[in-house]
Amino acid sequence: QREEMSEAYRKGIAWGDAKQKTFELINAELAVARERYDSLVAQPQKIEEELHAGAAKARSFATPFMSRIRDAAGLRRLG
């Protein structure tokens, strides 16, 4: 692809044509990710479930860690 574009530049490829070829290359590279995105967006409930699961996982790690940090810094709950 690089050699093909280098040759096109040597032959005087127009800016619009170069831009179109670049778009086509990027568009092809992103096709799989775009399909995955479209699949996820079509299932908002699944996204919500995954976000809640991720939050619970993060909370299970962060809560004890933040408790240790508060103790180390001398910050304790009032009450």
PDB file of N, CA, C and O in Angstrom:
ATOM      1  N   GLN A   1       0.816  -1.188   0.000  1.00  0.00           N
ATOM      2  CA  GLN A   1       0.000   0.000   0.000  1.00  0.00           C
ATOM      3  C   GLN A   1       0.863   1.256   0.000  1.00  0.00           C
ATOM      4  O   GLN A   1       0.551   2.215  -0.706  1.00  0.00           O
ATOM      5  N   ARG A   2       1.934   1.230   0.800  1.00  0.00           N
ATOM      6  CA  ARG A   2       2.810   2.395   0.842  1.00  0.00           C
ATOM      7  C   ARG A   2       3.453   2.638  -0.507  1.00  0.00           C
ATOM      8  O   ARG A   2       3.528   3.772  -0.974  1.00  0.00           O
ATOM      9  N   GLU A   3       3.927   1.554  -1.089  1.00  0.00           N
ATOM     10  CA  GLU A   3       4.577   1.690  -2.391  1.00  0.00           C
ATOM     11  C   GLU A   3       3.579   2.175  -3.441  1.00  0.00           C
ATOM     12  O   GLU A   3       3.918   3.013  -4.287  1.00  0.00           O
ATOM     13  N   GLU A   4       2.382   1.669  -3.380  1.00  0.00           N
ATOM     14  CA  GLU A   4       1.340   2.098  -4.315  1.00  0.00           C
ATOM     15  C   GLU A   4       1.052   3.593  -4.163  1.00  0.00           C
ATOM     16  O   GLU A   4       0.953   4.314  -5.165  1.00  0.00           O
ATOM     17  N   MET A   5       0.950   4.067  -2.924  1.00  0.00           N
ATOM     18  CA  MET A   5       0.701   5.490  -2.708  1.00  0.00           C
ATOM     19  C   MET A   5       1.915   6.327  -3.089  1.00  0.00           C
ATOM     20  O   MET A   5       1.778   7.409  -3.659  1.00  0.00           O
ATOM     21  N   SER A   6       3.113   5.825  -2.810  1.00  0.00           N
ATOM     22  CA  SER A   6       4.325   6.556  -3.216  1.00  0.00           C
ATOM     23  C   SER A   6       4.344   6.730  -4.727  1.00  0.00           C
ATOM     24  O   SER A   6       4.656   7.818  -5.230  1.00  0.00           O
ATOM     25  N   GLU A   7       3.997   5.684  -5.430  1.00  0.00           N
ATOM     26  CA  GLU A   7       3.959   5.752  -6.889  1.00  0.00           C
ATOM     27  C   GLU A   7       2.876   6.736  -7.353  1.00  0.00           C
ATOM     28  O   GLU A   7       3.091   7.518  -8.282  1.00  0.00           O
ATOM     29  N   ALA A   8       1.746   6.713  -6.688  1.00  0.00           N
ATOM     30  CA  ALA A   8       0.670   7.638  -7.046  1.00  0.00           C
ATOM     31  C   ALA A   8       1.111   9.077  -6.830  1.00  0.00           C
ATOM     32  O   ALA A   8       0.825   9.954  -7.659  1.00  0.00           O
ATOM     33  N   TYR A   9       1.838   9.340  -5.740  1.00  0.00           N
ATOM     34  CA  TYR A   9       2.342  10.693  -5.496  1.00  0.00           C
ATOM     35  C   TYR A   9       3.368  11.094  -6.560  1.00  0.00           C
ATOM     36  O   TYR A   9       3.376  12.237  -7.017  1.00  0.00           O
ATOM     37  N   ARG A  10       4.217  10.150  -6.931  1.00  0.00           N
ATOM     38  CA  ARG A  10       5.212  10.448  -7.984  1.00  0.00           C
ATOM     39  C   ARG A  10       4.521  10.799  -9.299  1.00  0.00           C
ATOM     40  O   ARG A  10       4.992  11.631 -10.056  1.00  0.00           O
ATOM     41  N   LYS A  11       3.380  10.159  -9.539  1.00  0.00           N
ATOM     42  CA  LYS A  11       2.646  10.412 -10.785  1.00  0.00           C
ATOM     43  C   LYS A  11       1.748  11.638 -10.675  1.00  0.00           C
ATOM     44  O   LYS A  11       1.099  12.011 -11.649  1.00  0.00           O
ATOM     45  N   GLY A  12       1.653  12.233  -9.473  1.00  0.00           N
ATOM     46  CA  GLY A  12       0.882  13.456  -9.316  1.00  0.00           C
ATOM     47  C   GLY A  12      -0.566  13.245  -8.924  1.00  0.00           C
ATOM     48  O   GLY A  12      -1.452  13.934  -9.439  1.00  0.00           O
ATOM     49  N   ILE A  13      -0.814  12.338  -8.006  1.00  0.00           N
ATOM     50  CA  ILE A  13      -2.181  12.085  -7.547  1.00  0.00           C
ATOM     51  C   ILE A  13      -2.805  13.377  -7.005  1.00  0.00           C
ATOM     52  O   ILE A  13      -2.131  14.175  -6.359  1.00  0.00           O
ATOM     53  N   ALA A  14      -4.053  13.590  -7.309  1.00  0.00           N
ATOM     54  CA  ALA A  14      -4.760  14.773  -6.829  1.00  0.00           C
ATOM     55  C   ALA A  14      -5.043  14.630  -5.334  1.00  0.00           C
ATOM     56  O   ALA A  14      -5.191  13.513  -4.819  1.00  0.00           O
ATOM     57  N   TRP A  15      -5.152  15.774  -4.652  1.00  0.00           N
ATOM     58  CA  TRP A  15      -5.385  15.775  -3.219  1.00  0.00           C
ATOM     59  C   TRP A  15      -6.678  15.042  -2.870  1.00  0.00           C
ATOM     60  O   TRP A  15      -6.714  14.241  -1.939  1.00  0.00           O
ATOM     61  N   GLY A  16      -7.724  15.281  -3.613  1.00  0.00           N
ATOM     62  CA  GLY A  16      -9.005  14.623  -3.353  1.00  0.00           C
ATOM     63  C   GLY A  16      -8.921  13.116  -3.521  1.00  0.00           C
ATOM     64  O   GLY A  16      -9.513  12.359  -2.749  1.00  0.00           O
ATOM     65  N   ASP A  17      -8.166  12.659  -4.514  1.00  0.00           N
ATOM     66  CA  ASP A  17      -7.996  11.216  -4.726  1.00  0.00           C
ATOM     67  C   ASP A  17      -7.196  10.590  -3.585  1.00  0.00           C
ATOM     68  O   ASP A  17      -7.521   9.493  -3.112  1.00  0.00           O
ATOM     69  N   ALA A  18      -6.163  11.295  -3.136  1.00  0.00           N
ATOM     70  CA  ALA A  18      -5.359  10.789  -2.013  1.00  0.00           C
ATOM     71  C   ALA A  18      -6.210  10.709  -0.756  1.00  0.00           C
ATOM     72  O   ALA A  18      -6.142   9.734   0.001  1.00  0.00           O
ATOM     73  N   LYS A  19      -7.023  11.730  -0.548  1.00  0.00           N
ATOM     74  CA  LYS A  19      -7.912  11.745   0.614  1.00  0.00           C
ATOM     75  C   LYS A  19      -8.911  10.596   0.548  1.00  0.00           C
ATOM     76  O   LYS A  19      -9.175   9.927   1.550  1.00  0.00           O
ATOM     77  N   GLN A  20      -9.457  10.326  -0.622  1.00  0.00           N
ATOM     78  CA  GLN A  20     -10.419   9.233  -0.795  1.00  0.00           C
ATOM     79  C   GLN A  20      -9.764   7.888  -0.516  1.00  0.00           C
ATOM     80  O   GLN A  20     -10.336   7.034   0.155  1.00  0.00           O
ATOM     81  N   LYS A  21      -8.543   7.686  -1.018  1.00  0.00           N
ATOM     82  CA  LYS A  21      -7.833   6.415  -0.770  1.00  0.00           C
ATOM     83  C   LYS A  21      -7.551   6.235   0.721  1.00  0.00           C
ATOM     84  O   LYS A  21      -7.668   5.134   1.249  1.00  0.00           O
ATOM     85  N   THR A  22      -7.196   7.330   1.386  1.00  0.00           N
ATOM     86  CA  THR A  22      -6.945   7.266   2.829  1.00  0.00           C
ATOM     87  C   THR A  22      -8.228   6.911   3.570  1.00  0.00           C
ATOM     88  O   THR A  22      -8.224   6.060   4.462  1.00  0.00           O
ATOM     89  N   PHE A  23      -9.330   7.550   3.186  1.00  0.00           N
ATOM     90  CA  PHE A  23     -10.622   7.238   3.800  1.00  0.00           C
ATOM     91  C   PHE A  23     -10.969   5.766   3.622  1.00  0.00           C
ATOM     92  O   PHE A  23     -11.393   5.097   4.562  1.00  0.00           O
ATOM     93  N   GLU A  24     -10.805   5.243   2.416  1.00  0.00           N
ATOM     94  CA  GLU A  24     -11.151   3.845   2.137  1.00  0.00           C
ATOM     95  C   GLU A  24     -10.316   2.895   2.986  1.00  0.00           C
ATOM     96  O   GLU A  24     -10.831   1.895   3.500  1.00  0.00           O
ATOM     97  N   LEU A  25      -9.041   3.204   3.151  1.00  0.00           N
ATOM     98  CA  LEU A  25      -8.164   2.364   3.969  1.00  0.00           C
ATOM     99  C   LEU A  25      -8.618   2.377   5.434  1.00  0.00           C
ATOM    100  O   LEU A  25      -8.782   1.322   6.058  1.00  0.00           O
ATOM    101  N   ILE A  26      -8.835   3.563   5.974  1.00  0.00           N
ATOM    102  CA  ILE A  26      -9.258   3.676   7.375  1.00  0.00           C
ATOM    103  C   ILE A  26     -10.627   3.046   7.577  1.00  0.00           C
ATOM    104  O   ILE A  26     -10.861   2.331   8.558  1.00  0.00           O
ATOM    105  N   ASN A  27     -11.534   3.283   6.646  1.00  0.00           N
ATOM    106  CA  ASN A  27     -12.875   2.726   6.736  1.00  0.00           C
ATOM    107  C   ASN A  27     -12.827   1.193   6.770  1.00  0.00           C
ATOM    108  O   ASN A  27     -13.531   0.555   7.561  1.00  0.00           O
ATOM    109  N   ALA A  28     -11.989   0.600   5.947  1.00  0.00           N
ATOM    110  CA  ALA A  28     -11.856  -0.859   5.929  1.00  0.00           C
ATOM    111  C   ALA A  28     -11.263  -1.373   7.244  1.00  0.00           C
ATOM    112  O   ALA A  28     -11.696  -2.403   7.772  1.00  0.00           O
ATOM    113  N   GLU A  29     -10.283  -0.642   7.787  1.00  0.00           N
ATOM    114  CA  GLU A  29      -9.650  -1.056   9.042  1.00  0.00           C
ATOM    115  C   GLU A  29     -10.638  -1.000  10.211  1.00  0.00           C
ATOM    116  O   GLU A  29     -10.548  -1.798  11.136  1.00  0.00           O
ATOM    117  N   LEU A  30     -11.568  -0.064  10.166  1.00  0.00           N
ATOM    118  CA  LEU A  30     -12.511   0.116  11.268  1.00  0.00           C
ATOM    119  C   LEU A  30     -13.791  -0.698  11.126  1.00  0.00           C
ATOM    120  O   LEU A  30     -14.653  -0.649  12.008  1.00  0.00           O
ATOM    121  N   ALA A  31     -13.919  -1.458  10.067  1.00  0.00           N
ATOM    122  CA  ALA A  31     -15.165  -2.187   9.799  1.00  0.00           C
ATOM    123  C   ALA A  31     -15.540  -3.132  10.941  1.00  0.00           C
ATOM    124  O   ALA A  31     -16.695  -3.151  11.379  1.00  0.00           O
ATOM    125  N   VAL A  32     -14.585  -3.888  11.455  1.00  0.00           N
ATOM    126  CA  VAL A  32     -14.879  -4.844  12.532  1.00  0.00           C
ATOM    127  C   VAL A  32     -15.304  -4.105  13.799  1.00  0.00           C
ATOM    128  O   VAL A  32     -16.284  -4.476  14.446  1.00  0.00           O
ATOM    129  N   ALA A  33     -14.592  -3.038  14.141  1.00  0.00           N
ATOM    130  CA  ALA A  33     -14.938  -2.262  15.333  1.00  0.00           C
ATOM    131  C   ALA A  33     -16.310  -1.621  15.161  1.00  0.00           C
ATOM    132  O   ALA A  33     -17.093  -1.551  16.119  1.00  0.00           O
ATOM    133  N   ARG A  34     -16.629  -1.148  13.965  1.00  0.00           N
ATOM    134  CA  ARG A  34     -17.925  -0.528  13.716  1.00  0.00           C
ATOM    135  C   ARG A  34     -19.047  -1.550  13.884  1.00  0.00           C
ATOM    136  O   ARG A  34     -20.094  -1.252  14.458  1.00  0.00           O
ATOM    137  N   GLU A  35     -18.827  -2.778  13.405  1.00  0.00           N
ATOM    138  CA  GLU A  35     -19.828  -3.833  13.572  1.00  0.00           C
ATOM    139  C   GLU A  35     -20.066  -4.130  15.050  1.00  0.00           C
ATOM    140  O   GLU A  35     -21.210  -4.292  15.489  1.00  0.00           O
ATOM    141  N   ARG A  36     -18.986  -4.188  15.819  1.00  0.00           N
ATOM    142  CA  ARG A  36     -19.090  -4.446  17.263  1.00  0.00           C
ATOM    143  C   ARG A  36     -19.864  -3.311  17.939  1.00  0.00           C
ATOM    144  O   ARG A  36     -20.732  -3.544  18.782  1.00  0.00           O
ATOM    145  N   TYR A  37     -19.535  -2.079  17.575  1.00  0.00           N
ATOM    146  CA  TYR A  37     -20.218  -0.914  18.129  1.00  0.00           C
ATOM    147  C   TYR A  37     -21.714  -0.967  17.807  1.00  0.00           C
ATOM    148  O   TYR A  37     -22.553  -0.773  18.691  1.00  0.00           O
ATOM    149  N   ASP A  38     -22.045  -1.221  16.549  1.00  0.00           N
ATOM    150  CA  ASP A  38     -23.449  -1.288  16.149  1.00  0.00           C
ATOM    151  C   ASP A  38     -24.191  -2.376  16.917  1.00  0.00           C
ATOM    152  O   ASP A  38     -25.340  -2.193  17.325  1.00  0.00           O
ATOM    153  N   SER A  39     -23.520  -3.515  17.136  1.00  0.00           N
ATOM    154  CA  SER A  39     -24.123  -4.609  17.884  1.00  0.00           C
ATOM    155  C   SER A  39     -24.407  -4.191  19.329  1.00  0.00           C
ATOM    156  O   SER A  39     -25.475  -4.489  19.876  1.00  0.00           O
ATOM    157  N   LEU A  40     -23.453  -3.501  19.945  1.00  0.00           N
ATOM    158  CA  LEU A  40     -23.638  -3.070  21.329  1.00  0.00           C
ATOM    159  C   LEU A  40     -24.715  -1.993  21.456  1.00  0.00           C
ATOM    160  O   LEU A  40     -25.545  -2.039  22.376  1.00  0.00           O
ATOM    161  N   VAL A  41     -24.719  -1.043  20.549  1.00  0.00           N
ATOM    162  CA  VAL A  41     -25.692   0.044  20.611  1.00  0.00           C
ATOM    163  C   VAL A  41     -27.112  -0.479  20.427  1.00  0.00           C
ATOM    164  O   VAL A  41     -28.061   0.086  20.978  1.00  0.00           O
ATOM    165  N   ALA A  42     -27.247  -1.576  19.712  1.00  0.00           N
ATOM    166  CA  ALA A  42     -28.571  -2.165  19.500  1.00  0.00           C
ATOM    167  C   ALA A  42     -29.089  -2.867  20.753  1.00  0.00           C
ATOM    168  O   ALA A  42     -30.256  -3.265  20.791  1.00  0.00           O
ATOM    169  N   GLN A  43     -28.246  -3.015  21.782  1.00  0.00           N
ATOM    170  CA  GLN A  43     -28.632  -3.710  23.011  1.00  0.00           C
ATOM    171  C   GLN A  43     -28.346  -2.838  24.241  1.00  0.00           C
ATOM    172  O   GLN A  43     -27.459  -3.148  25.029  1.00  0.00           O
ATOM    173  N   PRO A  44     -29.085  -1.747  24.422  1.00  0.00           N
ATOM    174  CA  PRO A  44     -28.779  -0.843  25.538  1.00  0.00           C
ATOM    175  C   PRO A  44     -28.885  -1.509  26.912  1.00  0.00           C
ATOM    176  O   PRO A  44     -28.132  -1.161  27.821  1.00  0.00           O
ATOM    177  N   GLN A  45     -29.758  -2.483  27.057  1.00  0.00           N
ATOM    178  CA  GLN A  45     -29.881  -3.162  28.358  1.00  0.00           C
ATOM    179  C   GLN A  45     -28.605  -3.939  28.684  1.00  0.00           C
ATOM    180  O   GLN A  45     -28.165  -3.959  29.826  1.00  0.00           O
ATOM    181  N   LYS A  46     -28.018  -4.563  27.672  1.00  0.00           N
ATOM    182  CA  LYS A  46     -26.766  -5.302  27.891  1.00  0.00           C
ATOM    183  C   LYS A  46     -25.647  -4.344  28.299  1.00  0.00           C
ATOM    184  O   LYS A  46     -24.844  -4.645  29.185  1.00  0.00           O
ATOM    185  N   ILE A  47     -25.605  -3.183  27.672  1.00  0.00           N
ATOM    186  CA  ILE A  47     -24.601  -2.174  28.040  1.00  0.00           C
ATOM    187  C   ILE A  47     -24.787  -1.779  29.498  1.00  0.00           C
ATOM    188  O   ILE A  47     -23.822  -1.714  30.262  1.00  0.00           O
ATOM    189  N   GLU A  48     -26.026  -1.525  29.885  1.00  0.00           N
ATOM    190  CA  GLU A  48     -26.316  -1.130  31.264  1.00  0.00           C
ATOM    191  C   GLU A  48     -25.888  -2.222  32.241  1.00  0.00           C
ATOM    192  O   GLU A  48     -25.285  -1.935  33.287  1.00  0.00           O
ATOM    193  N   GLU A  49     -26.169  -3.477  31.914  1.00  0.00           N
ATOM    194  CA  GLU A  49     -25.766  -4.597  32.775  1.00  0.00           C
ATOM    195  C   GLU A  49     -24.251  -4.666  32.911  1.00  0.00           C
ATOM    196  O   GLU A  49     -23.724  -4.878  34.013  1.00  0.00           O
ATOM    197  N   GLU A  50     -23.546  -4.496  31.812  1.00  0.00           N
ATOM    198  CA  GLU A  50     -22.077  -4.539  31.838  1.00  0.00           C
ATOM    199  C   GLU A  50     -21.511  -3.394  32.671  1.00  0.00           C
ATOM    200  O   GLU A  50     -20.548  -3.572  33.414  1.00  0.00           O
ATOM    201  N   LEU A  51     -22.105  -2.212  32.545  1.00  0.00           N
ATOM    202  CA  LEU A  51     -21.652  -1.070  33.340  1.00  0.00           C
ATOM    203  C   LEU A  51     -21.865  -1.310  34.825  1.00  0.00           C
ATOM    204  O   LEU A  51     -20.986  -1.012  35.651  1.00  0.00           O
ATOM    205  N   HIS A  52     -23.014  -1.872  35.190  1.00  0.00           N
ATOM    206  CA  HIS A  52     -23.284  -2.171  36.603  1.00  0.00           C
ATOM    207  C   HIS A  52     -22.328  -3.246  37.124  1.00  0.00           C
ATOM    208  O   HIS A  52     -21.846  -3.147  38.260  1.00  0.00           O
ATOM    209  N   ALA A  53     -22.066  -4.250  36.317  1.00  0.00           N
ATOM    210  CA  ALA A  53     -21.131  -5.304  36.730  1.00  0.00           C
ATOM    211  C   ALA A  53     -19.729  -4.722  36.918  1.00  0.00           C
ATOM    212  O   ALA A  53     -19.034  -5.054  37.881  1.00  0.00           O
ATOM    213  N   GLY A  54     -19.318  -3.851  36.015  1.00  0.00           N
ATOM    214  CA  GLY A  54     -18.003  -3.212  36.135  1.00  0.00           C
ATOM    215  C   GLY A  54     -17.918  -2.332  37.364  1.00  0.00           C
ATOM    216  O   GLY A  54     -16.892  -2.304  38.057  1.00  0.00           O
ATOM    217  N   ALA A  55     -18.996  -1.610  37.657  1.00  0.00           N
ATOM    218  CA  ALA A  55     -19.022  -0.755  38.845  1.00  0.00           C
ATOM    219  C   ALA A  55     -18.918  -1.593  40.118  1.00  0.00           C
ATOM    220  O   ALA A  55     -18.193  -1.232  41.050  1.00  0.00           O
ATOM    221  N   ALA A  56     -19.623  -2.705  40.155  1.00  0.00           N
ATOM    222  CA  ALA A  56     -19.566  -3.583  41.331  1.00  0.00           C
ATOM    223  C   ALA A  56     -18.156  -4.149  41.509  1.00  0.00           C
ATOM    224  O   ALA A  56     -17.635  -4.203  42.626  1.00  0.00           O
ATOM    225  N   LYS A  57     -17.545  -4.531  40.413  1.00  0.00           N
ATOM    226  CA  LYS A  57     -16.180  -5.071  40.479  1.00  0.00           C
ATOM    227  C   LYS A  57     -15.213  -3.998  40.974  1.00  0.00           C
ATOM    228  O   LYS A  57     -14.372  -4.256  41.846  1.00  0.00           O
ATOM    229  N   ALA A  58     -15.331  -2.791  40.440  1.00  0.00           N
ATOM    230  CA  ALA A  58     -14.455  -1.693  40.861  1.00  0.00           C
ATOM    231  C   ALA A  58     -14.693  -1.348  42.329  1.00  0.00           C
ATOM    232  O   ALA A  58     -13.742  -1.106  43.084  1.00  0.00           O
ATOM    233  N   ARG A  59     -15.951  -1.337  42.730  1.00  0.00           N
ATOM    234  CA  ARG A  59     -16.290  -1.004  44.113  1.00  0.00           C
ATOM    235  C   ARG A  59     -15.707  -2.042  45.077  1.00  0.00           C
ATOM    236  O   ARG A  59     -15.229  -1.690  46.159  1.00  0.00           O
ATOM    237  N   SER A  60     -15.733  -3.323  44.695  1.00  0.00           N
ATOM    238  CA  SER A  60     -15.210  -4.371  45.584  1.00  0.00           C
ATOM    239  C   SER A  60     -13.711  -4.196  45.827  1.00  0.00           C
ATOM    240  O   SER A  60     -13.209  -4.574  46.881  1.00  0.00           O
ATOM    241  N   PHE A  61     -13.020  -3.610  44.893  1.00  0.00           N
ATOM    242  CA  PHE A  61     -11.592  -3.341  45.066  1.00  0.00           C
ATOM    243  C   PHE A  61     -11.385  -1.991  45.753  1.00  0.00           C
ATOM    244  O   PHE A  61     -10.569  -1.860  46.659  1.00  0.00           O
ATOM    245  N   ALA A  62     -12.121  -0.978  45.315  1.00  0.00           N
ATOM    246  CA  ALA A  62     -11.884   0.387  45.769  1.00  0.00           C
ATOM    247  C   ALA A  62     -12.296   0.621  47.215  1.00  0.00           C
ATOM    248  O   ALA A  62     -11.621   1.368  47.931  1.00  0.00           O
ATOM    249  N   THR A  63     -13.389   0.013  47.660  1.00  0.00           N
ATOM    250  CA  THR A  63     -13.882   0.280  49.010  1.00  0.00           C
ATOM    251  C   THR A  63     -12.858  -0.089  50.083  1.00  0.00           C
ATOM    252  O   THR A  63     -12.521   0.757  50.917  1.00  0.00           O
ATOM    253  N   PRO A  64     -12.321  -1.306  50.081  1.00  0.00           N
ATOM    254  CA  PRO A  64     -11.312  -1.621  51.100  1.00  0.00           C
ATOM    255  C   PRO A  64     -10.033  -0.786  50.929  1.00  0.00           C
ATOM    256  O   PRO A  64      -9.405  -0.379  51.913  1.00  0.00           O
ATOM    257  N   PHE A  65      -9.668  -0.501  49.697  1.00  0.00           N
ATOM    258  CA  PHE A  65      -8.473   0.287  49.425  1.00  0.00           C
ATOM    259  C   PHE A  65      -8.641   1.712  49.968  1.00  0.00           C
ATOM    260  O   PHE A  65      -7.745   2.249  50.621  1.00  0.00           O
ATOM    261  N   MET A  66      -9.801   2.318  49.712  1.00  0.00           N
ATOM    262  CA  MET A  66     -10.058   3.663  50.212  1.00  0.00           C
ATOM    263  C   MET A  66     -10.116   3.673  51.740  1.00  0.00           C
ATOM    264  O   MET A  66      -9.690   4.641  52.372  1.00  0.00           O
ATOM    265  N   SER A  67     -10.589   2.602  52.327  1.00  0.00           N
ATOM    266  CA  SER A  67     -10.615   2.502  53.785  1.00  0.00           C
ATOM    267  C   SER A  67      -9.192   2.530  54.339  1.00  0.00           C
ATOM    268  O   SER A  67      -8.911   3.236  55.316  1.00  0.00           O
ATOM    269  N   ARG A  68      -8.305   1.784  53.713  1.00  0.00           N
ATOM    270  CA  ARG A  68      -6.897   1.782  54.142  1.00  0.00           C
ATOM    271  C   ARG A  68      -6.264   3.157  53.959  1.00  0.00           C
ATOM    272  O   ARG A  68      -5.497   3.611  54.803  1.00  0.00           O
ATOM    273  N   ILE A  69      -6.604   3.825  52.869  1.00  0.00           N
ATOM    274  CA  ILE A  69      -6.058   5.165  52.626  1.00  0.00           C
ATOM    275  C   ILE A  69      -6.570   6.143  53.693  1.00  0.00           C
ATOM    276  O   ILE A  69      -5.802   6.940  54.235  1.00  0.00           O
ATOM    277  N   ARG A  70      -7.872   6.059  54.002  1.00  0.00           N
ATOM    278  CA  ARG A  70      -8.440   6.949  55.032  1.00  0.00           C
ATOM    279  C   ARG A  70      -7.771   6.707  56.379  1.00  0.00           C
ATOM    280  O   ARG A  70      -7.437   7.651  57.101  1.00  0.00           O
ATOM    281  N   ASP A  71      -7.565   5.439  56.735  1.00  0.00           N
ATOM    282  CA  ASP A  71      -6.894   5.124  57.997  1.00  0.00           C
ATOM    283  C   ASP A  71      -5.474   5.668  58.005  1.00  0.00           C
ATOM    284  O   ASP A  71      -5.034   6.258  58.994  1.00  0.00           O
ATOM    285  N   ALA A  72      -4.763   5.505  56.907  1.00  0.00           N
ATOM    286  CA  ALA A  72      -3.385   5.975  56.828  1.00  0.00           C
ATOM    287  C   ALA A  72      -3.306   7.493  56.910  1.00  0.00           C
ATOM    288  O   ALA A  72      -2.358   8.045  57.469  1.00  0.00           O
ATOM    289  N   ALA A  73      -4.320   8.173  56.381  1.00  0.00           N
ATOM    290  CA  ALA A  73      -4.320   9.629  56.394  1.00  0.00           C
ATOM    291  C   ALA A  73      -4.957  10.186  57.665  1.00  0.00           C
ATOM    292  O   ALA A  73      -4.971  11.399  57.873  1.00  0.00           O
ATOM    293  N   GLY A  74      -5.489   9.309  58.502  1.00  0.00           N
ATOM    294  CA  GLY A  74      -6.120   9.756  59.754  1.00  0.00           C
ATOM    295  C   GLY A  74      -7.535  10.276  59.552  1.00  0.00           C
ATOM    296  O   GLY A  74      -8.037  10.997  60.400  1.00  0.00           O
ATOM    297  N   LEU A  75      -8.157   9.915  58.456  1.00  0.00           N
ATOM    298  CA  LEU A  75      -9.537  10.334  58.211  1.00  0.00           C
ATOM    299  C   LEU A  75     -10.477   9.206  58.604  1.00  0.00           C
ATOM    300  O   LEU A  75     -10.423   8.121  58.051  1.00  0.00           O
ATOM    301  N   ARG A  76     -11.314   9.493  59.581  1.00  0.00           N
ATOM    302  CA  ARG A  76     -12.250   8.460  60.041  1.00  0.00           C
ATOM    303  C   ARG A  76     -13.650   8.998  59.983  1.00  0.00           C
ATOM    304  O   ARG A  76     -13.876  10.212  60.066  1.00  0.00           O
ATOM    305  N   ARG A  77     -14.593   8.107  59.853  1.00  0.00           N
ATOM    306  CA  ARG A  77     -16.010   8.515  59.818  1.00  0.00           C
ATOM    307  C   ARG A  77     -16.441   9.074  61.168  1.00  0.00           C
ATOM    308  O   ARG A  77     -16.023   8.574  62.214  1.00  0.00           O
ATOM    309  N   LEU A  78     -17.271  10.087  61.123  1.00  0.00           N
ATOM    310  CA  LEU A  78     -17.809  10.681  62.340  1.00  0.00           C
ATOM    311  C   LEU A  78     -19.141  10.024  62.661  1.00  0.00           C
ATOM    312  O   LEU A  78     -20.134  10.294  62.043  1.00  0.00           O
ATOM    313  N   GLY A  79     -19.183   9.155  63.566  1.00  0.00           N
ATOM    314  CA  GLY A  79     -20.481   8.589  63.901  1.00  0.00           C
ATOM    315  C   GLY A  79     -20.454   7.154  63.829  1.00  0.00           C
ATOM    316  O   GLY A  79     -20.889   6.244  64.133  1.00  0.00           O
TER     317      GLY A  79
END
